[in-house]
Amino acid sequence: MELYLLKSAACLLLFFGFYKLVLEGTSIHLFKRFYLLTALVVSFGIPFIVFTNYVEVPVQAFSHQVSILNTEMIPEETSPLNNAIPIILWTIYSLGVFFFGIRFGLNMFQIFRRIRKNPLHKNNNFIAVLLNLPTIPHTFFQYIFLNKESFENKTIPQEVIWHEETHARELHSLDIVLIEFLHVVFWFNPLLYFFKKTMKLNHEFLADQSVLQKGINTTTYQKILLAFSSNAHVPALAHAINYSFIKKRFTVMKTQTSKKAIWLKTLLILPLLVVSLYSFSTKKTLEIFKESTIAGITKEAPITIKISGNKVSINGKESSIVKFAKDLDAITKNWKKKDFSEMPLDIIIDNPEKGFIAKLETEYKKSQLYKNSPNKESLVPPPPPKPNSNNVFIEKEIEEIETPSPNIEEEIEFYNEFLGPNTPPPPPAPDAPPALNVVETPALNDVIPVPDPVEPPPAPNTLDFVIKMAKKGATFYLDGSKISSDKAIEVVKNNSEINIQYNDNEKNPVVKLFTEPIQLNKKTGGVSPKINPLDQIKDLIESGAYFYMGPHQISPKDAIYLVEKNQNISFEVDRKSHFNPVVRFNGC
């Protein structure tokens, strides 16, 4: 909305500036009237125009590409200030509309009250409203307001009557009512005030031109205008012989624009229109298949799903969790089986809201696109599991995917020493790993073989690890209290079951020792040994977490079962390496 308002205002300013510089001093008043009306419509319409540029790309085999713009989760709850700002802005806007709407209504009421309470005199297609109070002649649609005494004594010059009849005959009031209505809706745009003032002045040019075309002497007519012009108050929606316009009107009366100049100045509108369309319209680029055989999408780009915050769009069209599967099915309803293997699928993820992708994943699996895809890939595949020790909870900042660590060789050397140089890495989790307590059917086993369980690597020597971190200058804590490195070594020597959490920061490594099993506090995001592990698991399930036991992904139901059977089971929670939390159990 903000971009639309800026574009429309800039477009309006461009057309208004052209009028003041090029057209206002010419004698083509009728053309200028339609120019001003068209400028209003075009200025508010051009930002809605969309120019689509189609780029041909060759058809490729089915691909499932995930583009990550920002993996930082957007919390579901925003600050009160962020919620209040839109309310405040809409309140201010509504008050402005209310104020200017009331003003518009009062002006209309003032005119109609004068019509209703004063005598009327019909003359052809015009109606003279005879007022008892002193007033200058003014017009609103077919009503011409005149002083009753002057009208009855016939002291009003015929030139003035002709002038006002021109306003009534050409419906100049229609232009003013239109721009007054726009002023109510866009009350914050000052350009509309100048547009209205310019329109009224051009209406005076038209009325003067009509009178002079009857053969009236210009000097005589100017003297009459001076005699009847005044700064007296008249209704805002009416046309009156206003003194403030007199000087410019006299100048324009004597101006005769040549046909050559008229053609030249009107032709300049074409490049003005081109510049406006290019600058203030919307541009969109779509990819089309160069040799596409996919039914129903020969002019469409590959299916692009964009996830941003708690919103999702498909090929630029807004969707929702409720409509997601239906919107995908609407695109693929005419596809043949081979089409699903030829259609690329691009996923763009930008600041997803917590838990939103998990809900979207559930709906995606209901769609024909998922059911007919060759590999049955998830919308956003879960991360592979990684091995961990039985009693060490690792909390480490994850580098961006495309940025390799500058000290990768040093890290490999450290983990070889920490885990053992001969420890083989675990195989990645398969696309559809078996969950605990689930019996696979023979048909499914024939398609997706179940890998043999992989034993986790042996637990590192805790004392050696603490000594190594002490040499690196780490800061040590015991149950939340800071201790020295010597004290930490002594604690580990005396308690082989101590639990460790560490942050291997190159400059300021931190090692935290706990005498109780480590669990994640769901309220503060910190570590606390006091939280019930079963409550923590249930909270993680609500957050859309993935659960792993060794290399196998297990179901939330199996995770609850493990914790219920063994309250002292150790597990780690990784909230930074994926869009949803990843929970890995270290052993039973």
PDB file of N, CA and C in Angstrom, residues 110-111 114-115 127-129 131 133-147 156 160-161 163-165 167-168 173 200 204 228 232-242:
ATOM      1  N   GLN A 110     -25.095  22.651   2.789  1.00  0.00           N
ATOM      2  CA  GLN A 110     -25.246  24.105   2.717  1.00  0.00           C
ATOM      3  C   GLN A 110     -25.876  24.522   1.377  1.00  0.00           C
ATOM      4  N   ILE A 111     -25.416  23.891   0.294  1.00  0.00           N
ATOM      5  CA  ILE A 111     -25.955  24.239  -1.021  1.00  0.00           C
ATOM      6  C   ILE A 111     -27.425  23.840  -1.143  1.00  0.00           C
ATOM      7  N   ARG A 114     -29.808  26.062   0.729  1.00  0.00           N
ATOM      8  CA  ARG A 114     -30.090  27.315   0.025  1.00  0.00           C
ATOM      9  C   ARG A 114     -31.123  27.097  -1.078  1.00  0.00           C
ATOM     10  N   ILE A 115     -31.003  25.967  -1.779  1.00  0.00           N
ATOM     11  CA  ILE A 115     -31.962  25.682  -2.849  1.00  0.00           C
ATOM     12  C   ILE A 115     -33.358  25.481  -2.283  1.00  0.00           C
ATOM     13  N   ILE A 127     -31.817  26.908 -13.455  1.00  0.00           N
ATOM     14  CA  ILE A 127     -32.701  27.314 -12.356  1.00  0.00           C
ATOM     15  C   ILE A 127     -31.972  28.376 -11.551  1.00  0.00           C
ATOM     16  N   ALA A 128     -32.553  29.560 -11.486  1.00  0.00           N
ATOM     17  CA  ALA A 128     -31.977  30.641 -10.694  1.00  0.00           C
ATOM     18  C   ALA A 128     -32.486  30.545  -9.262  1.00  0.00           C
ATOM     19  N   VAL A 129     -31.544  30.498  -8.322  1.00  0.00           N
ATOM     20  CA  VAL A 129     -31.883  30.481  -6.896  1.00  0.00           C
ATOM     21  C   VAL A 129     -31.696  31.907  -6.393  1.00  0.00           C
ATOM     22  N   LEU A 131     -31.393  34.657  -3.761  1.00  0.00           N
ATOM     23  CA  LEU A 131     -31.003  34.794  -2.354  1.00  0.00           C
ATOM     24  C   LEU A 131     -31.285  36.212  -1.870  1.00  0.00           C
ATOM     25  N   LEU A 133     -29.708  37.525   0.723  1.00  0.00           N
ATOM     26  CA  LEU A 133     -28.474  38.113   1.244  1.00  0.00           C
ATOM     27  C   LEU A 133     -27.585  38.562   0.093  1.00  0.00           C
ATOM     28  N   PRO A 134     -26.708  39.554   0.338  1.00  0.00           N
ATOM     29  CA  PRO A 134     -25.781  40.009  -0.709  1.00  0.00           C
ATOM     30  C   PRO A 134     -24.834  38.860  -1.082  1.00  0.00           C
ATOM     31  N   THR A 135     -24.659  38.637  -2.361  1.00  0.00           N
ATOM     32  CA  THR A 135     -23.794  37.550  -2.825  1.00  0.00           C
ATOM     33  C   THR A 135     -23.343  37.829  -4.236  1.00  0.00           C
ATOM     34  N   ILE A 136     -22.240  37.229  -4.631  1.00  0.00           N
ATOM     35  CA  ILE A 136     -21.804  37.292  -6.019  1.00  0.00           C
ATOM     36  C   ILE A 136     -22.378  36.086  -6.741  1.00  0.00           C
ATOM     37  N   PRO A 137     -22.651  36.174  -8.037  1.00  0.00           N
ATOM     38  CA  PRO A 137     -23.214  35.030  -8.754  1.00  0.00           C
ATOM     39  C   PRO A 137     -22.292  33.813  -8.665  1.00  0.00           C
ATOM     40  N   HIS A 138     -22.881  32.645  -8.403  1.00  0.00           N
ATOM     41  CA  HIS A 138     -22.121  31.388  -8.386  1.00  0.00           C
ATOM     42  C   HIS A 138     -23.032  30.246  -8.821  1.00  0.00           C
ATOM     43  N   THR A 139     -22.422  29.131  -9.212  1.00  0.00           N
ATOM     44  CA  THR A 139     -23.163  28.045  -9.866  1.00  0.00           C
ATOM     45  C   THR A 139     -22.808  26.706  -9.244  1.00  0.00           C
ATOM     46  N   PHE A 140     -23.836  25.833  -9.157  1.00  0.00           N
ATOM     47  CA  PHE A 140     -23.632  24.433  -8.776  1.00  0.00           C
ATOM     48  C   PHE A 140     -24.540  23.579  -9.649  1.00  0.00           C
ATOM     49  N   PHE A 141     -23.930  22.790 -10.548  1.00  0.00           N
ATOM     50  CA  PHE A 141     -24.669  22.052 -11.563  1.00  0.00           C
ATOM     51  C   PHE A 141     -25.616  23.023 -12.307  1.00  0.00           C
ATOM     52  N   GLN A 142     -26.930  22.739 -12.381  1.00  0.00           N
ATOM     53  CA  GLN A 142     -27.819  23.617 -13.157  1.00  0.00           C
ATOM     54  C   GLN A 142     -28.370  24.775 -12.332  1.00  0.00           C
ATOM     55  N   TYR A 143     -27.965  24.887 -11.053  1.00  0.00           N
ATOM     56  CA  TYR A 143     -28.469  25.955 -10.184  1.00  0.00           C
ATOM     57  C   TYR A 143     -27.516  27.160 -10.231  1.00  0.00           C
ATOM     58  N   ILE A 144     -28.077  28.348 -10.535  1.00  0.00           N
ATOM     59  CA  ILE A 144     -27.306  29.589 -10.560  1.00  0.00           C
ATOM     60  C   ILE A 144     -27.819  30.469  -9.414  1.00  0.00           C
ATOM     61  N   PHE A 145     -26.951  30.781  -8.465  1.00  0.00           N
ATOM     62  CA  PHE A 145     -27.330  31.528  -7.268  1.00  0.00           C
ATOM     63  C   PHE A 145     -27.083  33.024  -7.531  1.00  0.00           C
ATOM     64  N   LEU A 146     -28.170  33.834  -7.393  1.00  0.00           N
ATOM     65  CA  LEU A 146     -28.104  35.270  -7.668  1.00  0.00           C
ATOM     66  C   LEU A 146     -28.759  36.041  -6.531  1.00  0.00           C
ATOM     67  N   ASN A 147     -28.378  37.296  -6.398  1.00  0.00           N
ATOM     68  CA  ASN A 147     -29.032  38.173  -5.435  1.00  0.00           C
ATOM     69  C   ASN A 147     -30.438  38.502  -5.948  1.00  0.00           C
ATOM     70  N   ILE A 156     -28.034  42.845 -13.144  1.00  0.00           N
ATOM     71  CA  ILE A 156     -26.936  41.892 -13.394  1.00  0.00           C
ATOM     72  C   ILE A 156     -26.669  41.863 -14.890  1.00  0.00           C
ATOM     73  N   VAL A 160     -22.494  38.314 -17.344  1.00  0.00           N
ATOM     74  CA  VAL A 160     -22.337  37.520 -16.115  1.00  0.00           C
ATOM     75  C   VAL A 160     -23.274  36.318 -16.145  1.00  0.00           C
ATOM     76  N   ILE A 161     -24.501  36.544 -16.615  1.00  0.00           N
ATOM     77  CA  ILE A 161     -25.458  35.429 -16.714  1.00  0.00           C
ATOM     78  C   ILE A 161     -24.935  34.372 -17.681  1.00  0.00           C
ATOM     79  N   HIS A 163     -21.883  33.797 -18.457  1.00  0.00           N
ATOM     80  CA  HIS A 163     -20.724  33.176 -17.810  1.00  0.00           C
ATOM     81  C   HIS A 163     -21.175  32.028 -16.888  1.00  0.00           C
ATOM     82  N   GLU A 164     -22.161  32.297 -16.056  1.00  0.00           N
ATOM     83  CA  GLU A 164     -22.634  31.287 -15.114  1.00  0.00           C
ATOM     84  C   GLU A 164     -23.376  30.157 -15.826  1.00  0.00           C
ATOM     85  N   GLU A 165     -24.099  30.507 -16.905  1.00  0.00           N
ATOM     86  CA  GLU A 165     -24.796  29.467 -17.655  1.00  0.00           C
ATOM     87  C   GLU A 165     -23.813  28.493 -18.309  1.00  0.00           C
ATOM     88  N   HIS A 167     -20.967  27.511 -16.980  1.00  0.00           N
ATOM     89  CA  HIS A 167     -20.621  26.558 -15.897  1.00  0.00           C
ATOM     90  C   HIS A 167     -21.704  25.489 -15.754  1.00  0.00           C
ATOM     91  N   ALA A 168     -22.955  25.924 -15.797  1.00  0.00           N
ATOM     92  CA  ALA A 168     -24.070  24.989 -15.599  1.00  0.00           C
ATOM     93  C   ALA A 168     -24.221  24.042 -16.787  1.00  0.00           C
ATOM     94  N   SER A 173     -19.311  21.483 -12.298  1.00  0.00           N
ATOM     95  CA  SER A 173     -19.412  21.026 -10.900  1.00  0.00           C
ATOM     96  C   SER A 173     -19.128  19.530 -10.775  1.00  0.00           C
ATOM     97  N   LYS A 200     -10.677  24.606 -11.198  1.00  0.00           N
ATOM     98  CA  LYS A 200     -11.618  25.733 -11.117  1.00  0.00           C
ATOM     99  C   LYS A 200     -11.170  26.896 -11.997  1.00  0.00           C
ATOM    100  N   GLU A 204     -13.055  28.667 -15.334  1.00  0.00           N
ATOM    101  CA  GLU A 204     -13.257  30.099 -15.574  1.00  0.00           C
ATOM    102  C   GLU A 204     -12.767  30.475 -16.970  1.00  0.00           C
ATOM    103  N   PHE A 228     -17.845  42.720 -10.785  1.00  0.00           N
ATOM    104  CA  PHE A 228     -18.582  41.659 -10.093  1.00  0.00           C
ATOM    105  C   PHE A 228     -17.675  40.683  -9.347  1.00  0.00           C
ATOM    106  N   ALA A 232     -15.732  37.459  -1.577  1.00  0.00           N
ATOM    107  CA  ALA A 232     -16.791  37.063  -0.647  1.00  0.00           C
ATOM    108  C   ALA A 232     -16.896  35.547  -0.576  1.00  0.00           C
ATOM    109  N   HIS A 233     -17.335  35.066   0.571  1.00  0.00           N
ATOM    110  CA  HIS A 233     -17.430  33.624   0.785  1.00  0.00           C
ATOM    111  C   HIS A 233     -18.600  33.038  -0.006  1.00  0.00           C
ATOM    112  N   VAL A 234     -18.296  31.951  -0.730  1.00  0.00           N
ATOM    113  CA  VAL A 234     -19.325  31.173  -1.424  1.00  0.00           C
ATOM    114  C   VAL A 234     -19.073  29.710  -1.090  1.00  0.00           C
ATOM    115  N   PRO A 235     -20.052  28.835  -1.273  1.00  0.00           N
ATOM    116  CA  PRO A 235     -19.833  27.404  -0.978  1.00  0.00           C
ATOM    117  C   PRO A 235     -18.628  26.852  -1.742  1.00  0.00           C
ATOM    118  N   ALA A 236     -17.867  25.966  -1.083  1.00  0.00           N
ATOM    119  CA  ALA A 236     -16.616  25.450  -1.653  1.00  0.00           C
ATOM    120  C   ALA A 236     -16.847  24.684  -2.943  1.00  0.00           C
ATOM    121  N   LEU A 237     -18.018  24.077  -3.112  1.00  0.00           N
ATOM    122  CA  LEU A 237     -18.283  23.271  -4.303  1.00  0.00           C
ATOM    123  C   LEU A 237     -18.831  24.085  -5.464  1.00  0.00           C
ATOM    124  N   ALA A 238     -19.090  25.388  -5.269  1.00  0.00           N
ATOM    125  CA  ALA A 238     -19.689  26.228  -6.306  1.00  0.00           C
ATOM    126  C   ALA A 238     -18.624  26.982  -7.080  1.00  0.00           C
ATOM    127  N   HIS A 239     -18.989  27.449  -8.303  1.00  0.00           N
ATOM    128  CA  HIS A 239     -18.124  28.287  -9.118  1.00  0.00           C
ATOM    129  C   HIS A 239     -18.557  29.741  -8.961  1.00  0.00           C
ATOM    130  N   ALA A 240     -17.577  30.611  -8.722  1.00  0.00           N
ATOM    131  CA  ALA A 240     -17.887  32.035  -8.549  1.00  0.00           C
ATOM    132  C   ALA A 240     -16.827  32.875  -9.244  1.00  0.00           C
ATOM    133  N   ILE A 241     -17.179  34.130  -9.546  1.00  0.00           N
ATOM    134  CA  ILE A 241     -16.225  35.070 -10.160  1.00  0.00           C
ATOM    135  C   ILE A 241     -15.294  35.540  -9.054  1.00  0.00           C
ATOM    136  N   ASN A 242     -14.184  34.857  -8.890  1.00  0.00           N
ATOM    137  CA  ASN A 242     -13.282  35.114  -7.773  1.00  0.00           C
ATOM    138  C   ASN A 242     -12.205  36.113  -8.175  1.00  0.00           C
TER     139      ASN A 242
END
